[in-house]
Structures are given as C-alpha cells and as structure tokens.
Amino acid sequence: MLRSRICDAIGIRYPIFQGGMAWVSDAKLAAAVSNAGGLGIISAMNADADYVRGQIELCRRLTDRPFGVNIMMLSPHVEAVAKLVAEEKVPVVTTGAGLPGKYMPAWIEAGVKVVPVVPSVAIARRVERSGATAVIAEGTESGGHVGELTTMALVPQVVDAVQIPVIAAGGIADGRGMAAAFMLGAEGVQCGTRFLSAFECGIHPNYKQKVLAARDIDTQVTGRRLGHPVRALRNPFVNKFAELERDPEVSDDELSAFGTGAVRKAAVDGNLQEGSFLAGQIAALVKQEQSAAEIVDDLMRGCEEILGNAADRLR
Ligand code: TUI
C-alpha cells in the first residue's frame, strides 16, 4: 500500500488531504474525509473563534481520527483563531494566503503539527526553519487564492529545497495526478475541487452542478490588482469583477467591496449571478457526486495502479 512519511507524521492511513475551502470545508466534510483515512480539514476562513470552536467540537464528535484546521492569514480573526487551535490542541493546522511565522512557536509548543501552504521555494525554506512538519506546495492550477508557479514546476523545486515531506496541491483530482505528484517527489496530495462533489460536502446544489458542468477552460483568475489573485469558475460575477479590475476609474476599495461576500453567495445561496464559485483548473475531471470515502478510494486505487504498472511502460 502506498504510504509515505506524512502518514506516520500525522497518523493518517492515506496521504490525501482535503483542502480547507472557505464556506465549503466544514466539520461534516472534514470528518468524512478523516474517517475515510485521509486528512479532513475545517476551513476557519473569515470566521470568528466561536464558529471555529463549534466546528472543532463537532468534528471531534464525528471522528476519532486526526483532522486539521486551515487558517487563512488574511482573516480578521486570525489572532483569536490561532490562539484557539493551540488551546484545543488541534492535531494539524494548515495555513494559506500568507506567512504563519509569528504563530508557529505557540502551535508547536502545544503539539500542533503545522503544514503551511507555500507558493515558492523561499517560503518553503522559511517555514521549515520555523518548525513546520511538512509543506503544501500549491500550484496556480488550484482554486481560490493562487500563487504564480505551476504544480509541475513548483513541487520538484520545493522537494529539492527542504527535508520535510512535501504535499502537492493544485490540479490534482484523480489517481493519475496523485501518481504524477509522487513522481515529482511529493509524499502526499491535497485536493480541494474534487471534494466539492462529495455527498458530505454541504454546498448549494448549484455549486456542485457548476463544477460537474465545467470544461477545461472555464476558470479565470481575477483580483491580481488587489494583490490577491483568486481562481473561480467564470460567470457574471467573474466577468463583472474582471471588467471593474480593468477600469482605472474604479478604486481598489470599490473593487474589493464588490467582491465581499461573493464566496458565501456561491457556496451557501447558490447565487449563479453574484457568487464566486471558487474551483481549480481540474474541475472538468470531476464527473459525479460520490462519498468522501469513494473519492479517497478512487484516488488511492488509481494512484497505486499506475505506480504499480509504471515499469511496464519501459522497453
Ligand atoms: O489560501 C489559499 N486559497 C484560498 S484563501 C481564500 S479566501 C481569500 N479571501 C480574500 C482574499 C484572498 C483569498 C480562497 N482561497 N491557498 C493557499 C495559498 N497560500 N496559495 C498561495 C498562498 C500563499 C501566498 C503567499 C502562501 C504564503 C504566501 O506568503 C507570501 C506573503 O507575502 O504573504
């Protein structure tokens, strides 16, 4: 069976993380993935500590396996949530959209394993020095907030730069992608988009339908002007945002205000016009609703089959 250092480091059966997605990754989805042998991750998004505490409690009721909390460094509640995860001794914290450096000593002191998302070699080296257990090297193929480098280019460079395990993310939605990530030296994968179609994922049905109907060219990155490029499925909201972004008459504050609340409108309300349906470039590979356990099994089987037969390709 395919195992790697990350399985032993955090006590999971399969080296598969479910990405922490704002307004998507709640305790129910996270617990389902953890129960399936992967690492389920609750998104702390922009929520306050009370919300996150409730989700941690619920997750602990639904699974006795390790799980994680993803902290978005731009959250207005980052201080309080950072303190909470240490108090709660959450098994794993992943971070995104910024550097977790100042919180890491307290987390590590509390026994929390820290696995930051890194968009570059320099940041990977930095968090390794600060005591990260592993890093998630996330390519620009991913949904949501994206870096510049592709998964194909980023992962092997990060693998060469650090000693700790590297989890590959961005553009991985099946066993082929997982096998490819391992060939690049990754020891695990993080999938977000694929889990949007999980039965246990409580997003609005319109969101699932949009993902299931997506083609290869249907995502677009907007928000570069604000310093926060975000990938989403193209729709009236994304088109309008792109138009405002190009318009020099529109201020950054106005642009930012236009985007506020759009992820919630997509995930909770299923608002096809005004919602921001975050998804990765791999959305078109997601073809059916399945349980989290079926998704984890499919990734593992597909990956093991390809890696097991890899030598047959050599003549
Ligand atoms: O964080 C994500 N994906 C996200 S966060 C999000 S919510 C959001 N809200 C408002 C603005 C932007 C996003 C939706 N999707 N992925 C992990 C990720 N982290 N990708 C890239 C990074 C990253 C970027 C810079 C990590 C560290 C970093 O440090 C450099 C710095 O200057 O802070």
Coordinates of C-alpha atoms and ligand atoms in Angstrom, one line a residue:
M1 CA 0.0 0.0 0.0
L2 CA 1.2 3.5 -0.8
R3 CA 2.4 5.2 2.3
S4 CA 4.8 8.0 3.0
R5 CA 6.4 9.9 5.8
I6 CA 3.4 12.2 6.1
C7 CA 1.1 9.2 7.1
D8 CA 3.3 8.5 10.1
A9 CA 4.0 12.1 10.9
I10 CA 0.3 12.9 11.4
G11 CA -1.2 9.5 11.9
I12 CA -3.3 9.0 8.8
R13 CA -3.7 6.0 6.7
Y14 CA -3.6 7.6 3.2
P15 CA -1.5 10.6 2.1
I16 CA -4.5 12.6 1.0
F17 CA -5.5 16.0 2.4
Q18 CA -8.9 17.6 1.7
G19 CA -8.2 21.3 1.2
G20 CA -9.6 23.9 3.6
M21 CA -12.1 25.7 1.4
A22 CA -13.9 28.8 2.6
W23 CA -17.7 28.3 3.1
V24 CA -17.2 24.7 1.9
S25 CA -14.9 22.7 4.3
D26 CA -16.9 22.3 7.5
A27 CA -16.7 19.7 10.2
K28 CA -19.0 17.3 8.4
L29 CA -16.9 17.1 5.3
A30 CA -13.6 17.1 7.3
A31 CA -14.8 14.2 9.5
A32 CA -16.0 12.2 6.5
V33 CA -12.5 12.5 4.8
S34 CA -10.7 11.7 8.1
N35 CA -13.0 8.7 8.6
A36 CA -12.1 7.6 5.1
G37 CA -8.4 7.5 6.1
G38 CA -7.3 10.9 4.7
L39 CA -6.9 14.2 6.5
G40 CA -10.1 16.2 6.7
I41 CA -9.6 19.9 7.1
I42 CA -12.0 22.5 8.5
S43 CA -11.8 26.0 7.0
A44 CA -11.6 28.8 9.5
M45 CA -12.0 31.2 6.6
N46 CA -13.0 34.7 7.9
A47 CA -15.0 33.2 10.8
D48 CA -14.6 34.1 14.4
A49 CA -13.2 31.8 17.1
D50 CA -16.6 30.8 18.4
Y51 CA -17.6 29.4 15.0
V52 CA -14.3 27.5 14.7
R53 CA -14.6 26.1 18.2
G54 CA -18.0 24.8 17.4
Q55 CA -16.7 23.1 14.2
I56 CA -13.7 21.6 16.1
E57 CA -16.2 20.2 18.7
L58 CA -18.5 18.8 16.0
C59 CA -15.6 17.2 14.1
R60 CA -14.4 15.5 17.3
R61 CA -17.9 14.1 17.8
L62 CA -17.9 12.8 14.2
T63 CA -14.4 11.2 14.1
D64 CA -11.7 10.0 16.4
R65 CA -9.1 10.3 13.6
P66 CA -6.7 13.2 13.1
F67 CA -8.1 16.3 11.4
G68 CA -6.9 19.8 10.6
V69 CA -8.0 23.4 10.7
N70 CA -7.0 25.7 7.8
I71 CA -6.2 29.3 8.9
M72 CA -6.4 32.0 6.2
M73 CA -3.8 34.5 7.2
L74 CA -5.9 37.4 5.9
S75 CA -8.8 36.6 8.2
P76 CA -9.8 39.5 10.6
H77 CA -10.0 36.8 13.3
V78 CA -6.6 35.2 12.7
E79 CA -5.2 36.1 16.2
A80 CA -8.1 34.6 18.1
V81 CA -8.3 31.5 15.9
A82 CA -4.5 31.0 16.1
K83 CA -4.9 31.0 19.9
L84 CA -7.9 28.7 19.8
V85 CA -6.2 25.9 17.8
A86 CA -3.3 25.9 20.3
E87 CA -5.7 25.7 23.3
E88 CA -7.8 23.0 21.6
K89 CA -4.6 21.1 20.6
V90 CA -6.0 20.6 17.1
P91 CA -3.9 17.8 15.5
V92 CA -2.9 19.7 12.4
V93 CA -3.0 23.3 11.3
T94 CA -2.6 24.3 7.6
T95 CA -2.2 27.9 6.6
G96 CA -2.9 29.9 3.4
A97 CA -2.6 33.3 1.8
G98 CA 0.3 34.5 4.0
L99 CA 3.1 33.6 6.4
P100 CA 2.2 31.9 9.7
G101 CA 5.7 32.6 11.2
K102 CA 4.6 34.5 14.3
Y103 CA 2.0 31.9 15.4
M104 CA 4.2 28.9 14.8
P105 CA 6.1 28.8 18.2
A106 CA 2.8 28.6 20.2
W107 CA 1.3 26.0 17.9
I108 CA 4.4 23.8 18.1
E109 CA 4.6 24.3 21.8
A110 CA 1.0 23.0 22.1
G111 CA 1.9 19.9 20.0
V112 CA 0.0 21.1 16.9
K113 CA 1.6 19.9 13.6
V114 CA 1.9 22.9 11.2
V115 CA 1.7 22.4 7.5
P116 CA 1.7 25.7 5.7
V117 CA 0.8 26.2 2.0
V118 CA 3.8 27.6 0.2
P119 CA 3.8 29.2 -3.2
S120 CA 7.7 29.3 -3.6
V121 CA 10.9 27.7 -2.5
A122 CA 12.0 30.7 -0.4
I123 CA 8.8 30.5 1.7
A124 CA 9.1 26.7 2.0
R125 CA 12.6 27.0 3.4
R126 CA 11.4 29.7 5.8
V127 CA 8.6 27.6 7.3
E128 CA 10.8 24.6 7.5
R129 CA 13.3 26.6 9.7
S130 CA 10.3 27.7 11.8
G131 CA 9.5 24.0 12.6
A132 CA 6.8 23.0 10.0
T133 CA 6.0 19.3 10.0
A134 CA 5.5 19.4 6.2
V135 CA 4.6 21.9 3.5
I136 CA 1.9 22.0 0.9
A137 CA 3.4 23.2 -2.5
E138 CA 0.3 24.6 -4.2
G139 CA 0.5 25.4 -7.9
T140 CA -1.5 28.1 -9.7
E141 CA -3.9 25.4 -11.1
S142 CA -5.7 25.4 -7.7
G143 CA -8.9 27.1 -6.9
G144 CA -9.2 30.2 -4.7
H145 CA -6.2 32.3 -3.8
V146 CA -3.3 31.3 -6.2
G147 CA 0.4 31.8 -6.5
E148 CA 2.3 32.1 -9.8
L149 CA 4.1 28.8 -10.3
T150 CA 2.5 25.7 -11.7
T151 CA 2.4 22.5 -9.6
M152 CA 4.7 20.8 -12.2
A153 CA 7.4 23.4 -11.7
L154 CA 6.9 24.2 -8.0
V155 CA 6.7 20.7 -6.5
P156 CA 10.2 19.3 -7.5
Q157 CA 11.9 22.6 -6.7
V158 CA 10.4 22.6 -3.2
V159 CA 11.2 18.9 -2.8
D160 CA 14.9 19.7 -3.5
A161 CA 14.9 22.6 -1.1
V162 CA 13.5 21.1 2.1
Q163 CA 14.0 17.9 4.1
I164 CA 10.4 17.7 5.4
P165 CA 7.6 16.0 3.4
V166 CA 6.1 18.0 0.5
I167 CA 2.3 17.7 -0.2
A168 CA 1.4 18.6 -3.8
A169 CA -1.7 20.7 -4.5
G170 CA -3.2 22.3 -7.5
G171 CA -4.6 20.4 -10.5
I172 CA -4.8 17.0 -8.8
A173 CA -8.2 15.3 -8.8
D174 CA -7.6 11.6 -9.5
G175 CA -5.1 8.8 -9.2
R176 CA -3.1 10.0 -12.3
G177 CA -2.5 13.4 -10.8
M178 CA -1.6 11.8 -7.5
A179 CA 0.9 9.4 -9.1
A180 CA 2.4 12.3 -11.0
A181 CA 2.8 14.2 -7.8
F182 CA 4.7 11.3 -6.3
M183 CA 6.9 11.1 -9.3
L184 CA 7.9 14.7 -8.7
G185 CA 8.9 13.8 -5.2
A186 CA 5.8 14.7 -3.3
E187 CA 4.8 12.5 -0.4
G188 CA 1.1 13.4 -0.4
V189 CA -1.5 15.4 -2.2
Q190 CA -4.1 17.9 -1.2
C191 CA -7.3 18.0 -3.3
G192 CA -10.0 20.7 -3.0
T193 CA -12.0 20.8 -6.2
R194 CA -12.6 17.0 -6.2
F195 CA -14.2 17.1 -2.8
L196 CA -16.7 19.8 -3.9
S197 CA -18.7 16.9 -5.3
A198 CA -18.7 14.8 -2.1
F199 CA -22.2 13.9 -0.8
E200 CA -20.9 15.1 2.6
C201 CA -20.0 18.5 1.1
G202 CA -22.9 20.8 2.1
I203 CA -22.5 23.4 -0.6
H204 CA -25.5 24.6 -2.6
P205 CA -26.5 22.2 -5.4
N206 CA -26.0 24.9 -8.0
Y207 CA -22.3 24.9 -7.0
K208 CA -22.0 21.2 -7.5
Q209 CA -23.8 21.4 -10.8
K210 CA -21.4 24.2 -11.9
V211 CA -18.4 22.0 -11.1
L212 CA -19.9 19.0 -12.8
A213 CA -20.6 21.0 -15.9
A214 CA -17.2 22.8 -16.1
R215 CA -14.9 22.5 -19.1
D216 CA -11.1 22.7 -19.0
I217 CA -11.1 26.4 -19.9
D218 CA -13.9 27.6 -17.6
T219 CA -11.9 29.0 -14.7
Q220 CA -10.4 32.5 -14.6
V221 CA -8.1 34.4 -12.2
T222 CA -9.2 37.8 -11.0
G223 CA -8.0 40.1 -8.2
R224 CA -4.4 40.5 -9.3
R225 CA -4.7 44.2 -8.9
L226 CA -5.6 43.8 -5.3
G227 CA -2.6 41.5 -4.7
H228 CA -5.0 38.6 -4.1
P229 CA -5.4 36.6 -7.3
V230 CA -8.3 34.2 -7.0
R231 CA -9.4 31.4 -9.4
A232 CA -13.1 30.8 -9.9
L233 CA -15.5 29.4 -12.5
R234 CA -16.4 32.0 -15.0
N235 CA -19.9 33.6 -14.5
P236 CA -21.5 37.0 -14.5
F237 CA -19.7 37.9 -11.2
V238 CA -16.3 37.0 -12.5
N239 CA -16.9 38.8 -15.8
K240 CA -18.0 42.0 -13.9
F241 CA -15.1 41.8 -11.5
A242 CA -12.6 41.5 -14.4
E243 CA -14.2 44.5 -16.1
L244 CA -14.1 46.6 -12.9
E245 CA -10.5 45.5 -12.4
R246 CA -9.5 46.8 -15.8
D247 CA -11.3 50.2 -15.2
P248 CA -8.9 52.8 -13.9
E249 CA -11.9 54.8 -12.7
V250 CA -12.7 52.1 -10.2
S251 CA -10.7 52.3 -7.0
D252 CA -9.2 49.3 -5.2
D253 CA -11.6 49.9 -2.3
E254 CA -14.6 49.8 -4.7
L255 CA -13.3 46.7 -6.4
S256 CA -12.7 45.0 -3.0
A257 CA -16.2 45.9 -1.8
F258 CA -17.6 44.4 -5.0
G259 CA -16.0 41.1 -4.1
T260 CA -17.0 41.0 -0.5
G261 CA -19.4 38.2 0.4
A262 CA -19.3 36.6 -3.1
V263 CA -17.8 33.2 -1.9
R264 CA -20.7 32.9 0.6
K265 CA -23.2 33.8 -2.1
A266 CA -21.9 30.9 -4.2
A267 CA -21.5 28.2 -1.6
V268 CA -24.5 29.0 0.7
D269 CA -27.0 30.7 -1.6
G270 CA -26.0 29.1 -4.9
N271 CA -26.3 32.6 -6.5
L272 CA -25.2 31.9 -10.1
Q273 CA -25.0 35.6 -11.0
E274 CA -23.4 37.2 -7.9
G275 CA -21.5 34.3 -6.4
S276 CA -17.8 33.5 -6.7
F277 CA -17.6 29.7 -7.4
L278 CA -14.0 29.0 -6.4
A279 CA -12.6 25.9 -8.2
G280 CA -9.4 24.7 -9.8
Q281 CA -8.4 24.1 -13.4
I282 CA -9.1 20.4 -12.9
A283 CA -12.9 21.0 -12.3
A284 CA -13.8 19.3 -15.6
L285 CA -12.3 16.0 -14.3
V286 CA -15.0 15.9 -11.5
K287 CA -17.7 13.9 -13.1
Q288 CA -20.1 12.7 -10.4
E289 CA -21.2 13.1 -6.9
Q290 CA -19.6 10.5 -4.6
S291 CA -19.0 9.9 -0.9
A292 CA -15.7 11.2 0.5
A293 CA -14.7 7.6 1.1
E294 CA -15.3 6.7 -2.6
I295 CA -13.2 9.7 -3.6
V296 CA -10.3 8.8 -1.3
D297 CA -10.5 5.1 -2.5
D298 CA -10.6 6.2 -6.2
L299 CA -7.5 8.4 -5.7
M300 CA -5.6 5.6 -3.9
R301 CA -6.6 2.8 -6.3
G302 CA -5.8 4.9 -9.4
C303 CA -2.5 6.0 -8.0
E304 CA -1.4 2.6 -6.9
E305 CA -2.4 1.0 -10.2
I306 CA -0.4 3.5 -12.2
L307 CA 2.6 3.4 -9.9
G308 CA 2.5 -0.5 -9.8
N309 CA 2.4 -0.7 -13.6
A310 CA 4.9 2.1 -14.2
A311 CA 7.7 -0.3 -15.1
D312 CA 5.6 -1.8 -17.9
R313 CA 6.0 1.5 -19.8
L314 CA 9.7 0.9 -20.1
R315 CA 11.0 -1.1 -23.0
Ligands
TUI1 O1 -5.2 30.2 0.6 C1 -5.4 29.6 -0.4 N1 -6.5 29.6 -1.0 C2 -7.6 30.5 -0.7 S1 -7.7 31.6 0.6 C3 -9.2 32.1 0.1 S2 -10.1 33.3 0.9 C4 -9.4 34.8 0.3 N2 -10.0 35.9 0.7 C5 -9.6 37.1 0.3 C6 -8.5 37.3 -0.5 C7 -7.8 36.2 -0.9 C8 -8.3 34.9 -0.5 C9 -9.6 31.4 -1.0 N3 -8.7 30.5 -1.4 N4 -4.4 28.7 -0.8 C10 -3.2 28.6 -0.2 C11 -2.2 29.6 -0.7 N5 -1.4 30.2 0.0 N6 -2.0 29.9 -2.0 C12 -1.0 30.8 -2.0 C13 -0.6 31.0 -0.7 C14 0.4 31.9 -0.2 C15 0.7 33.1 -0.8 C16 1.7 33.9 -0.2 C17 1.1 31.5 1.0 C18 2.0 32.2 1.5 C19 2.4 33.4 1.0 O2 3.3 34.2 1.6 C20 3.8 35.3 1.0 C21 3.3 36.5 1.6 O3 3.8 37.6 1.1 O4 2.5 36.5 2.5

